[in-house]
Coordinates of C-alpha atoms in Angstrom, one line a residue:
Chain Z
M1 CA -54.3 18.4 22.6
R2 CA -53.0 15.4 21.7
S3 CA -51.6 16.4 18.5
S4 CA -49.5 19.1 19.8
L5 CA -48.0 16.9 22.3
K6 CA -47.0 14.5 19.5
L7 CA -45.4 17.5 17.4
C8 CA -43.5 18.5 20.5
V9 CA -42.0 14.9 20.6
I10 CA -41.3 14.8 17.1
T11 CA -39.7 18.2 17.3
L12 CA -37.5 17.1 20.6
L13 CA -36.5 13.9 18.6
L14 CA -35.2 15.8 15.7
V15 CA -33.2 18.2 17.8
T16 CA -32.1 15.4 19.7
V17 CA -30.9 13.8 16.5
I18 CA -29.3 17.0 14.8
S19 CA -27.5 18.0 18.2
C20 CA -26.0 14.2 18.4
Y21 CA -24.8 14.2 14.7
R22 CA -21.6 15.3 13.9
A23 CA -19.7 15.3 10.5
P24 CA -16.9 12.9 10.4
V25 CA -13.6 15.1 10.9
E26 CA -11.3 14.9 8.0
Q27 CA -8.1 14.3 9.2
P28 CA -4.7 13.8 7.1
H29 CA -2.8 12.1 9.4
R30 CA -5.4 9.5 9.8
I31 CA -5.7 9.1 6.2
S32 CA -1.7 8.9 5.5
E33 CA -1.9 6.2 8.4
L34 CA -4.6 4.2 6.9
S35 CA -3.0 4.4 3.3
S36 CA 0.4 3.3 5.0
L37 CA -1.7 0.3 6.7
I38 CA -3.1 -1.0 3.2
L39 CA 0.2 -0.9 1.5
Q40 CA 1.9 -2.5 4.6
A41 CA -0.8 -5.5 4.5
N42 CA -0.5 -5.8 0.8
K43 CA 3.3 -6.0 0.9
A44 CA 2.7 -8.8 3.7
F45 CA 0.4 -10.8 1.2
E46 CA 3.1 -10.5 -1.9
R47 CA 5.8 -12.0 0.7
G48 CA 3.4 -14.9 1.7
D49 CA 2.7 -13.8 5.1
I50 CA -1.0 -14.4 5.1
Q51 CA -1.8 -14.2 8.6
A52 CA -0.2 -11.1 9.1
A53 CA -1.4 -9.6 6.1
E54 CA -5.3 -10.5 7.3
L55 CA -4.8 -8.8 10.7
I56 CA -3.1 -5.6 9.1
Y57 CA -6.5 -5.3 6.5
K58 CA -8.7 -6.0 9.6
E59 CA -7.1 -3.1 11.6
A60 CA -7.4 -0.7 8.5
Y61 CA -10.8 -1.8 7.7
K62 CA -11.5 -0.4 11.4
K63 CA -9.6 2.6 10.9
A64 CA -11.5 3.2 7.0
R65 CA -14.8 3.1 8.8
L66 CA -13.8 5.1 11.5
I67 CA -13.0 7.9 9.3
Q68 CA -15.7 6.7 6.9
D69 CA -13.4 6.3 4.1
D70 CA -15.3 4.4 1.9
N71 CA -12.8 4.2 -1.1
S72 CA -10.4 2.4 1.2
S73 CA -12.9 0.6 2.9
V74 CA -14.1 -1.0 -0.4
I75 CA -10.2 -1.5 -1.4
I76 CA -9.8 -3.5 1.7
L77 CA -12.7 -5.4 1.5
I78 CA -11.7 -6.3 -2.1
S79 CA -8.1 -7.5 -1.0
L80 CA -9.6 -9.5 2.0
S81 CA -11.8 -11.2 -0.5
R82 CA -8.9 -12.2 -2.5
L83 CA -6.5 -13.1 0.5
Y84 CA -9.3 -15.3 1.6
S85 CA -10.1 -17.0 -2.2
S86 CA -6.1 -17.9 -1.9
L87 CA -6.8 -19.8 1.4
D88 CA -9.5 -21.6 -0.6
K89 CA -12.0 -19.8 2.3
I90 CA -14.4 -18.9 -1.0
E91 CA -17.7 -18.3 1.6
D92 CA -16.1 -15.7 3.4
A93 CA -14.7 -14.1 0.1
S94 CA -18.0 -13.7 -1.3
S95 CA -19.0 -12.4 2.4
C96 CA -16.3 -9.3 1.6
V97 CA -17.5 -8.7 -1.8
E98 CA -21.0 -8.2 -0.8
S99 CA -19.9 -5.7 1.9
A100 CA -17.9 -4.1 -0.8
L101 CA -20.9 -3.9 -3.1
R102 CA -23.2 -2.4 -0.5
L103 CA -20.4 0.5 0.4
S104 CA -20.3 1.5 -3.2
E105 CA -23.8 1.4 -3.7
K106 CA -24.2 4.2 -1.0
S107 CA -21.2 6.1 -1.8
S108 CA -19.2 7.4 -4.7
I109 CA -16.1 5.7 -5.3
D110 CA -13.1 5.6 -7.6
R111 CA -14.0 4.3 -11.1
N112 CA -11.2 1.8 -11.0
V113 CA -12.2 0.4 -7.6
E114 CA -15.7 0.6 -8.7
E115 CA -14.3 -1.9 -11.9
E116 CA -12.2 -4.0 -9.4
I117 CA -15.4 -5.2 -7.2
I118 CA -17.5 -6.0 -10.5
F119 CA -14.6 -8.2 -11.9
E120 CA -14.1 -9.5 -8.0
R121 CA -17.4 -10.2 -7.8
A122 CA -17.1 -12.0 -11.2
R123 CA -14.2 -14.0 -10.0
I124 CA -15.6 -15.3 -6.9
E125 CA -18.8 -16.2 -8.7
F126 CA -16.8 -18.2 -11.0
L127 CA -14.8 -20.2 -8.1
K128 CA -18.5 -20.8 -6.8
G129 CA -19.1 -22.5 -10.0
K130 CA -21.5 -19.4 -11.3
N131 CA -21.0 -17.4 -14.7
D132 CA -21.4 -13.9 -14.7
E133 CA -20.6 -13.3 -18.5
N134 CA -22.3 -9.7 -18.3
S135 CA -20.3 -8.1 -15.9
L136 CA -17.1 -9.6 -17.7
K137 CA -18.4 -8.4 -21.2
R138 CA -18.6 -4.8 -19.6
L139 CA -15.3 -5.0 -18.2
T140 CA -13.9 -6.1 -21.8
K141 CA -14.5 -2.1 -22.4
S142 CA -12.6 -0.6 -19.5
E143 CA -10.2 2.2 -20.0
S144 CA -7.6 0.1 -17.9
V145 CA -5.7 -2.3 -20.0
L146 CA -4.8 -4.9 -17.5
M147 CA -8.5 -5.0 -16.6
R148 CA -9.5 -5.8 -20.1
I149 CA -7.0 -8.5 -20.2
K150 CA -8.2 -10.0 -16.7
A151 CA -11.9 -9.8 -17.6
L152 CA -10.8 -11.6 -21.3
N153 CA -9.1 -14.3 -19.4
L154 CA -11.9 -14.8 -16.7
L155 CA -14.4 -14.9 -19.6
S156 CA -12.6 -17.4 -21.9
R157 CA -12.4 -19.8 -19.0
I158 CA -16.1 -19.1 -18.7
K159 CA -16.5 -20.1 -22.4
L160 CA -14.4 -23.1 -22.0
R161 CA -16.6 -24.6 -18.8
V162 CA -19.6 -24.0 -20.8
G163 CA -18.3 -25.7 -23.8
E164 CA -17.6 -22.9 -26.2
P165 CA -13.7 -23.6 -27.1
N166 CA -14.0 -21.6 -30.0
E167 CA -15.5 -18.5 -28.6
A168 CA -12.7 -19.2 -26.0
E169 CA -9.6 -19.3 -27.8
N170 CA -10.9 -16.0 -29.7
L171 CA -10.9 -14.3 -26.3
I172 CA -7.6 -15.6 -25.2
K173 CA -6.1 -14.3 -28.5
E174 CA -7.7 -10.9 -27.6
A175 CA -5.8 -11.1 -24.1
L176 CA -2.8 -12.0 -25.6
S177 CA -2.6 -9.0 -28.1
L178 CA -3.4 -6.6 -25.6
N179 CA -0.9 -8.0 -23.1
K180 CA 2.2 -6.3 -24.3
N181 CA 4.6 -6.1 -21.2
I182 CA 1.4 -5.4 -19.1
S183 CA 1.3 -8.7 -16.5
R184 CA 3.4 -11.3 -17.0
I185 CA 1.0 -13.5 -14.6
E186 CA -1.9 -12.9 -17.0
E187 CA 0.2 -13.8 -19.9
A188 CA 1.1 -17.1 -18.3
N189 CA -2.4 -17.3 -17.6
S190 CA -3.8 -16.8 -21.2
W191 CA -1.1 -19.4 -22.7
R192 CA -2.3 -22.2 -19.9
L193 CA -5.5 -21.4 -20.9
L194 CA -5.0 -21.8 -24.7
G195 CA -2.8 -24.7 -24.1
E196 CA -5.7 -26.4 -22.1
I197 CA -8.0 -25.7 -25.3
Y198 CA -6.1 -27.1 -27.7
S199 CA -5.3 -30.3 -25.4
K200 CA -8.4 -31.8 -26.7
G201 CA -7.1 -32.0 -30.5
K202 CA -4.1 -30.2 -31.2
H203 CA -1.5 -32.1 -29.0
N204 CA 1.8 -30.5 -30.3
L205 CA 0.3 -26.6 -29.7
A206 CA -1.1 -27.8 -26.2
E207 CA 2.2 -28.9 -25.2
K208 CA 4.0 -25.9 -26.5
Y209 CA 1.5 -23.5 -24.9
L210 CA 1.6 -25.0 -21.5
L211 CA 5.4 -25.3 -21.7
R212 CA 5.4 -21.6 -22.5
A213 CA 3.2 -20.7 -19.3
L214 CA 5.6 -22.9 -17.3
E215 CA 8.6 -20.9 -18.5
I216 CA 7.0 -17.6 -17.6
D217 CA 5.9 -18.7 -14.2
K218 CA 9.6 -20.1 -13.7
E219 CA 10.8 -16.6 -14.6
I220 CA 8.4 -14.6 -12.3
A221 CA 9.1 -17.6 -9.7
I222 CA 5.8 -18.1 -7.9
P223 CA 5.8 -21.3 -6.7
E224 CA 2.1 -21.9 -6.6
K225 CA 1.9 -20.9 -10.4
I226 CA 4.7 -23.1 -11.0
G227 CA 3.0 -26.0 -9.2
L228 CA -0.3 -25.4 -11.4
D229 CA 1.4 -25.4 -14.5
M230 CA 3.6 -28.8 -13.6
E231 CA 0.4 -30.6 -12.6
M232 CA -1.6 -29.3 -16.0
L233 CA 1.4 -30.5 -17.9
G234 CA 1.1 -34.1 -15.6
R235 CA -2.3 -34.1 -16.5
F236 CA -2.1 -33.3 -20.4
Y237 CA 0.8 -36.3 -20.5
S238 CA -1.2 -38.7 -18.9
N239 CA -4.4 -37.9 -20.9
A240 CA -1.9 -38.3 -23.9
G241 CA -0.9 -41.4 -22.6
E242 CA 2.7 -40.8 -22.0
K243 CA 3.0 -42.2 -18.7
R244 CA 6.4 -41.8 -17.7
K245 CA 6.3 -38.0 -18.5
A246 CA 3.2 -37.4 -16.5
I247 CA 4.7 -39.4 -13.7
E248 CA 7.8 -37.3 -13.6
Y249 CA 5.9 -34.0 -13.8
F250 CA 3.3 -35.4 -10.9
N251 CA 6.4 -35.9 -8.9
R252 CA 7.8 -32.3 -9.3
T253 CA 4.4 -31.0 -8.1
L254 CA 4.0 -33.3 -5.5
E255 CA 7.5 -31.9 -4.5
I256 CA 6.2 -28.1 -4.5
W257 CA 2.9 -28.6 -3.1
R258 CA 4.7 -30.5 0.0
G259 CA 7.1 -27.7 0.0
L260 CA 4.0 -25.2 0.6
G261 CA 2.2 -27.4 2.7
N262 CA -0.8 -27.8 0.8
Q263 CA -2.0 -31.1 1.8
S264 CA -5.3 -31.2 -0.2
K265 CA -3.4 -31.0 -3.4
E266 CA -0.4 -33.1 -2.2
I267 CA -3.1 -36.0 -1.5
K268 CA -4.5 -35.4 -4.9
I269 CA -1.3 -35.8 -7.0
I270 CA -0.1 -39.0 -4.7
E271 CA -3.5 -40.5 -6.2
E272 CA -2.4 -39.6 -9.5
I273 CA 0.8 -40.9 -9.3
K274 CA -0.5 -44.5 -8.0
R275 CA -3.2 -44.4 -10.7
L276 CA -0.3 -44.4 -13.2
S277 CA 2.1 -46.6 -11.5
L278 CA -0.6 -49.4 -11.7
Chain S
M1 CA -39.6 92.6 2.1
K2 CA -37.6 90.6 -0.6
I3 CA -34.0 91.5 -1.4
K4 CA -33.3 91.3 -4.9
E5 CA -29.6 89.5 -5.8
T6 CA -27.6 91.5 -7.6
D7 CA -24.0 89.6 -7.6
S8 CA -24.8 87.0 -10.8
R9 CA -22.4 84.5 -8.4
F10 CA -25.2 84.2 -5.8
I11 CA -27.9 83.6 -8.4
F12 CA -29.5 79.9 -8.2
L13 CA -27.0 79.6 -5.7
R14 CA -29.2 76.8 -4.0
G15 CA -29.5 74.7 -7.3
K16 CA -25.9 74.8 -8.0
I17 CA -25.1 73.7 -4.3
L18 CA -28.3 70.9 -4.9
V19 CA -26.4 70.1 -8.3
F20 CA -22.6 70.2 -6.8
I21 CA -24.0 67.6 -3.8
I22 CA -25.7 65.4 -6.2
T23 CA -22.8 65.0 -8.6
A24 CA -20.7 64.1 -5.9
I25 CA -22.8 61.7 -4.2
V26 CA -23.2 60.2 -7.7
G27 CA -19.6 60.1 -8.2
A28 CA -19.1 58.7 -4.9
L29 CA -21.5 56.1 -5.7
I30 CA -20.1 54.9 -9.0
F31 CA -16.6 55.0 -7.4
L32 CA -18.1 52.7 -4.4
Y33 CA -19.9 50.8 -7.6
F34 CA -16.6 50.0 -9.6
A35 CA -14.8 49.5 -6.4
G36 CA -17.1 47.0 -5.0
K37 CA -17.3 45.0 -8.5
E38 CA -13.4 45.1 -8.6
R39 CA -13.1 43.4 -5.1
G40 CA -16.1 41.2 -6.2
F41 CA -18.8 42.2 -3.8
F42 CA -21.5 42.0 -6.2
T43 CA -20.3 38.8 -7.5
K44 CA -22.6 35.6 -6.5
K45 CA -20.7 33.5 -3.7
K46 CA -21.0 30.1 -2.6
D47 CA -19.4 28.8 0.7
F48 CA -17.3 25.7 1.2
Y49 CA -15.5 24.0 4.3
C50 CA -12.3 23.1 5.4
L51 CA -11.2 21.6 8.9
T52 CA -7.5 21.8 10.0
S53 CA -5.9 21.1 13.6
K54 CA -4.1 24.2 13.6
A55 CA -5.0 28.0 12.4
T56 CA -1.3 29.5 12.7
G57 CA -0.7 31.8 9.5
L58 CA -4.6 31.4 8.6
Y59 CA -6.8 34.9 8.5
V60 CA -10.1 36.1 7.6
G61 CA -9.9 37.7 4.3
M62 CA -6.7 35.3 3.0
P63 CA -6.9 35.1 -0.8
V64 CA -7.9 31.6 -2.3
R65 CA -6.4 30.8 -5.5
I66 CA -6.3 28.2 -8.0
S67 CA -3.1 28.3 -10.8
G68 CA -2.4 31.6 -9.2
F69 CA -5.4 33.1 -9.7
K70 CA -7.8 34.7 -7.0
I71 CA -11.2 32.5 -6.9
G72 CA -11.9 33.8 -3.1
R73 CA -11.0 34.5 0.2
V74 CA -11.3 33.1 3.6
K75 CA -14.6 34.1 4.7
K76 CA -14.9 32.9 8.3
M77 CA -12.6 30.9 10.9
E78 CA -14.4 29.0 13.7
L79 CA -12.5 27.0 16.7
Q80 CA -14.9 23.9 17.1
D81 CA -15.9 21.9 20.0
D82 CA -13.3 19.2 19.0
G83 CA -10.6 21.6 18.8
F84 CA -10.6 21.5 15.0
V85 CA -10.8 24.9 13.1
K86 CA -13.5 25.5 10.6
L87 CA -12.6 27.7 7.7
T88 CA -15.3 28.8 5.4
L89 CA -14.1 29.4 2.0
S90 CA -16.1 32.1 -0.2
I91 CA -15.6 30.8 -3.8
E92 CA -17.2 33.0 -7.0
E93 CA -19.8 31.1 -8.1
S94 CA -18.1 30.9 -11.9
H95 CA -15.0 29.0 -10.2
A96 CA -16.9 26.5 -8.0
K97 CA -17.1 24.4 -10.7
W98 CA -13.5 23.5 -9.9
F99 CA -14.6 21.9 -6.5
R100 CA -15.3 18.5 -7.2
D101 CA -14.9 15.0 -5.2
G102 CA -10.7 15.0 -4.5
T103 CA -10.3 18.7 -4.1
V104 CA -7.5 19.9 -1.6
A105 CA -6.6 23.2 -0.1
L106 CA -3.3 23.9 0.5
F107 CA -2.1 26.1 2.8
S108 CA 0.8 28.0 0.7
K109 CA 2.9 30.6 0.6
E110 CA 4.5 33.0 -2.2
G111 CA 8.2 31.3 -1.7
F112 CA 9.4 31.0 1.7
I113 CA 8.7 34.1 3.4
G114 CA 6.1 35.7 1.0
E115 CA 2.5 36.4 1.2
S116 CA 0.1 33.0 2.4
Y117 CA -3.0 32.2 0.5
I118 CA -4.7 28.5 -0.1
E119 CA -4.1 26.9 -3.3
I120 CA -6.9 24.6 -4.3
L121 CA -6.1 21.5 -6.3
P122 CA -8.9 20.5 -8.5
G123 CA -10.0 17.1 -7.8
K124 CA -11.8 14.7 -10.7
G125 CA -14.8 13.4 -9.1
Q126 CA -18.5 14.5 -9.0
P127 CA -18.9 18.1 -8.6
L128 CA -19.1 19.3 -4.5
K129 CA -22.2 21.3 -3.6
P130 CA -21.9 23.9 -1.7
G131 CA -21.3 23.6 2.0
Q132 CA -19.4 20.6 1.4
T133 CA -16.0 19.8 3.2
I134 CA -12.9 19.6 1.6
K135 CA -9.4 18.1 3.0
F136 CA -7.0 20.9 4.1
F137 CA -3.2 20.8 4.1
R138 CA -0.6 22.7 4.8
Q139 CA 2.8 23.2 3.2
A140 CA 5.4 24.1 5.9
G141 CA 6.8 27.3 6.0
I142 CA 10.5 28.1 6.5
E143 CA 10.3 28.9 10.1
E144 CA 8.2 25.1 10.5
I145 CA 10.5 23.4 8.2
A146 CA 13.5 24.6 10.2
G147 CA 11.5 23.5 13.5
E148 CA 10.8 20.0 12.0
L149 CA 14.3 19.7 10.4
K150 CA 15.8 20.6 13.9
E151 CA 13.8 18.0 15.7
E152 CA 14.2 15.3 13.1
I153 CA 17.9 15.7 12.7
S154 CA 18.3 15.7 16.8
E155 CA 16.5 12.6 16.8
I156 CA 19.0 11.2 13.8
L157 CA 21.7 12.2 15.9
K158 CA 20.5 10.8 19.2
G159 CA 20.1 7.6 17.5
V160 CA 23.8 7.7 16.0
K161 CA 25.2 8.3 19.3
E162 CA 23.4 5.6 21.2
T163 CA 24.5 3.1 18.8
I164 CA 28.2 4.7 18.8
N165 CA 27.9 4.0 22.7
Y166 CA 26.5 0.7 22.2
I167 CA 29.6 -0.3 20.3
N168 CA 32.2 1.5 22.5
E169 CA 31.0 0.2 25.7
P170 CA 33.8 -2.0 26.9
E171 CA 31.3 -4.4 29.2
G172 CA 29.0 -4.1 26.3
N173 CA 28.0 -7.4 24.3
I174 CA 29.8 -6.3 21.2
K175 CA 33.1 -5.6 22.8
K176 CA 32.9 -8.3 25.2
S177 CA 31.7 -10.7 22.1
I178 CA 34.9 -9.8 20.3
N179 CA 37.3 -10.5 22.9
N180 CA 35.9 -13.7 23.5
I181 CA 36.4 -14.4 19.6
E182 CA 39.9 -13.3 19.8
R183 CA 40.3 -15.3 22.9
V184 CA 39.0 -18.6 21.6
S185 CA 40.6 -17.9 17.9
H186 CA 44.2 -17.8 19.9
N187 CA 43.4 -21.1 21.9
L188 CA 42.1 -22.8 18.8
I189 CA 45.3 -21.8 16.4
E190 CA 47.8 -23.0 19.8
T191 CA 45.9 -26.0 19.6
T192 CA 46.1 -26.8 16.2
N193 CA 49.6 -26.1 16.5
Q194 CA 50.1 -28.6 19.1
L195 CA 48.3 -31.1 17.4
N196 CA 50.3 -30.4 14.0
I197 CA 53.5 -31.1 15.8
L198 CA 52.3 -34.4 17.6
L199 CA 50.6 -35.8 14.1
V200 CA 54.4 -35.1 12.7
E201 CA 55.5 -37.0 15.4
L202 CA 53.5 -39.9 15.2
N203 CA 54.2 -40.0 11.4
R204 CA 57.4 -40.3 12.1
K205 CA 56.8 -43.1 14.6
I206 CA 54.7 -45.1 12.2
P207 CA 57.7 -47.2 10.6
E208 CA 59.1 -48.0 14.2
I209 CA 55.8 -49.4 14.9
A210 CA 56.8 -52.6 13.1
D211 CA 59.7 -53.3 15.6
K212 CA 56.9 -53.9 18.3
S213 CA 59.9 -52.8 20.6
D214 CA 58.3 -51.8 24.4
K215 CA 59.7 -48.5 23.8
T216 CA 58.2 -47.4 20.7
V217 CA 55.0 -49.0 22.3
E218 CA 55.2 -46.7 25.5
E219 CA 56.2 -43.7 23.1
I220 CA 53.2 -44.3 21.2
K221 CA 50.9 -44.6 24.1
E222 CA 52.3 -41.0 25.8
L223 CA 51.5 -39.9 21.9
I224 CA 48.0 -41.0 22.5
R225 CA 47.5 -39.4 25.9
L226 CA 48.7 -36.1 24.7
L227 CA 46.3 -36.3 21.9
Q228 CA 43.5 -37.3 24.2
S229 CA 44.7 -34.4 26.3
L230 CA 44.3 -32.2 23.0
S231 CA 41.3 -33.6 22.0
K232 CA 39.5 -32.7 25.2
E233 CA 41.3 -28.7 25.1
L234 CA 39.7 -28.6 21.5
H235 CA 36.3 -29.9 22.8
D236 CA 36.4 -27.1 25.9
T237 CA 37.2 -24.4 23.1
A238 CA 34.3 -25.5 21.0
T239 CA 32.0 -25.5 24.3
A240 CA 33.6 -22.1 24.6
I241 CA 32.6 -20.9 21.1
K242 CA 29.2 -22.4 21.4
G243 CA 28.5 -20.9 25.0
V244 CA 29.9 -17.5 23.6
T245 CA 27.6 -17.6 20.4
K246 CA 24.7 -18.8 22.4
K247 CA 24.8 -16.0 25.2
D248 CA 25.9 -13.3 23.2
M249 CA 24.9 -13.7 19.7
P250 CA 21.0 -13.4 20.3
L251 CA 21.4 -10.5 22.3
M252 CA 23.5 -9.0 19.3
I253 CA 21.2 -9.8 16.8
E254 CA 18.3 -8.4 18.9
Q255 CA 20.2 -5.0 19.8
T256 CA 20.8 -4.8 15.8
K257 CA 17.7 -5.8 15.3
K258 CA 15.9 -2.7 17.3
S259 CA 19.0 -0.1 16.0
M260 CA 17.4 -1.4 12.4
Q261 CA 14.3 -0.5 13.6
D262 CA 15.1 2.8 14.8
I263 CA 17.2 3.6 11.6
D264 CA 14.0 2.6 9.6
E265 CA 11.8 4.7 11.9
I266 CA 14.0 7.8 11.5
L267 CA 14.0 7.4 7.6
Q268 CA 10.5 6.8 7.5
S269 CA 10.3 10.7 9.4
I270 CA 12.7 11.9 7.3
K271 CA 10.9 10.8 4.1
G272 CA 7.8 12.5 5.6
L273 CA 9.8 15.8 6.0
W274 CA 8.9 18.5 3.6
P275 CA 10.3 19.1 1.0
I276 CA 11.9 15.6 0.7
R277 CA 8.6 14.3 0.7
E278 CA 7.6 16.2 -2.1
G279 CA 10.2 14.2 -4.6
I280 CA 9.2 11.0 -3.3
R281 CA 6.5 9.0 -5.3
K282 CA 3.4 8.2 -3.5
K283 CA 2.2 5.0 -3.6
E284 CA -1.3 4.5 -5.1
I285 CA -3.3 2.6 -2.9
R286 CA -5.0 -0.4 -4.7
P287 CA -6.2 -4.0 -3.6
I288 CA -4.0 -6.8 -4.2
E289 CA -3.9 -7.9 -7.7
A290 CA -6.4 -10.7 -8.5
D291 CA -5.5 -13.8 -10.5
T292 CA -7.7 -15.0 -13.3
Y293 CA -6.3 -18.9 -12.7
E294 CA -5.9 -19.2 -9.3
K295 CA -6.7 -22.8 -9.5

């Protein structure tokens, strides 16, 4: 009697679950609407409207979950992670990456998107002070040349951090040999990194490469990158004992950070200038 | 008593009839077999599904093709509770391999008025299992294109008409502003001319100032008074300009912005139209680019 009652309850439960479940409906207009939202958010981020970009990504994410589009959901989460990392919100970025990873494990997503998640996780880990060399080594064999370049550049930064400058130099040279008109930003990143590697010994080469990075960043006109290059040059001249040049570059950097409203960097540069002026 | 058959044509008549019937049945069976084989009745099939909001032009038995080759047909069409139509595509087992993640079914026609069929555009992902759903899109036929175009063109014409009416409206902001600017410019030119005359006069009188005679002083005083009144006039004119720009310009900018948004919406609609949309390269959805040296 008891077992038959149990069976009845289980059957009833199963029937309820099956009758309530309805597979998500594929709706082409919703898919195109979602794609256009993601493109809109990307554009907002590119023109520096971070707040608008964040709102649009969040809206797009809701829509993506509604139609259970896992591929687009992962793309949005990666973008949000990059947006938060640009605002120094590393913990928020990290939680976006974790969500993207969980989603990608459950569903089949495009190969390039999968690589983007692995790279993003390694990048965020690097910003948190951890080194995910294995993932990046795997990405250096990617089919996408841009992904290979990015993986090599980041891996080189890790090598430099752990005190293996020779290894870092080789990786950067490989990235530069691959980067034939593929990404100007990454090219500038490679030159800057090479300048950083040579700054402990090969003074002339370091100066040349740091200036080359600055030249490229001026061409692509990204103020944050120009500021970063000038700050690097300021530090380089300061370490080399060329106070006048160092102050000159720090002053220019200060103007850029002030223009961008980056107060924490502004304070740091003011301290550098004060220290050099003593 | 049994009658002996003497006519040779009727000897073994039963047997002959039986052979005839059997031959006919076997012939019919062979015919049916080959006809069935030709039509694919004996080929193993696998079912895949599509969902569409509109079943116009679709019918059971409609061919399903890939690169122009028939690989199956529409087996069933059902109207679901949510208003969507579920199509069951019966696909020959040997062709099920084309059904992968990203596969899309496209409702097409041979030419604009030819036979309708469902074209399968294979995907590149993992193979799909029978019973899975693929995306369905429709390529508009000539009637739909004409309908779509008519609707969009009337929208464009409506927008253009509204803009022209807005510009031409006598009491409208644009006309008013142009009139105001014309009036203000005229006043400005007049005042500047008067000011120039006065300055010439003042210039002429300067050598006489040295005389310090009462007459000259009086004349200078008069000139200064005139200058003051002109200066007031200029001030009024400038205030008028400020008023015009303050009052009308934001409105004009707002209206222009609205018109631009309308034009943008219309352009977006036109971009979405077939066959224009076919010529516009679709942007791939990607995350924003990562920077390996952000800080």
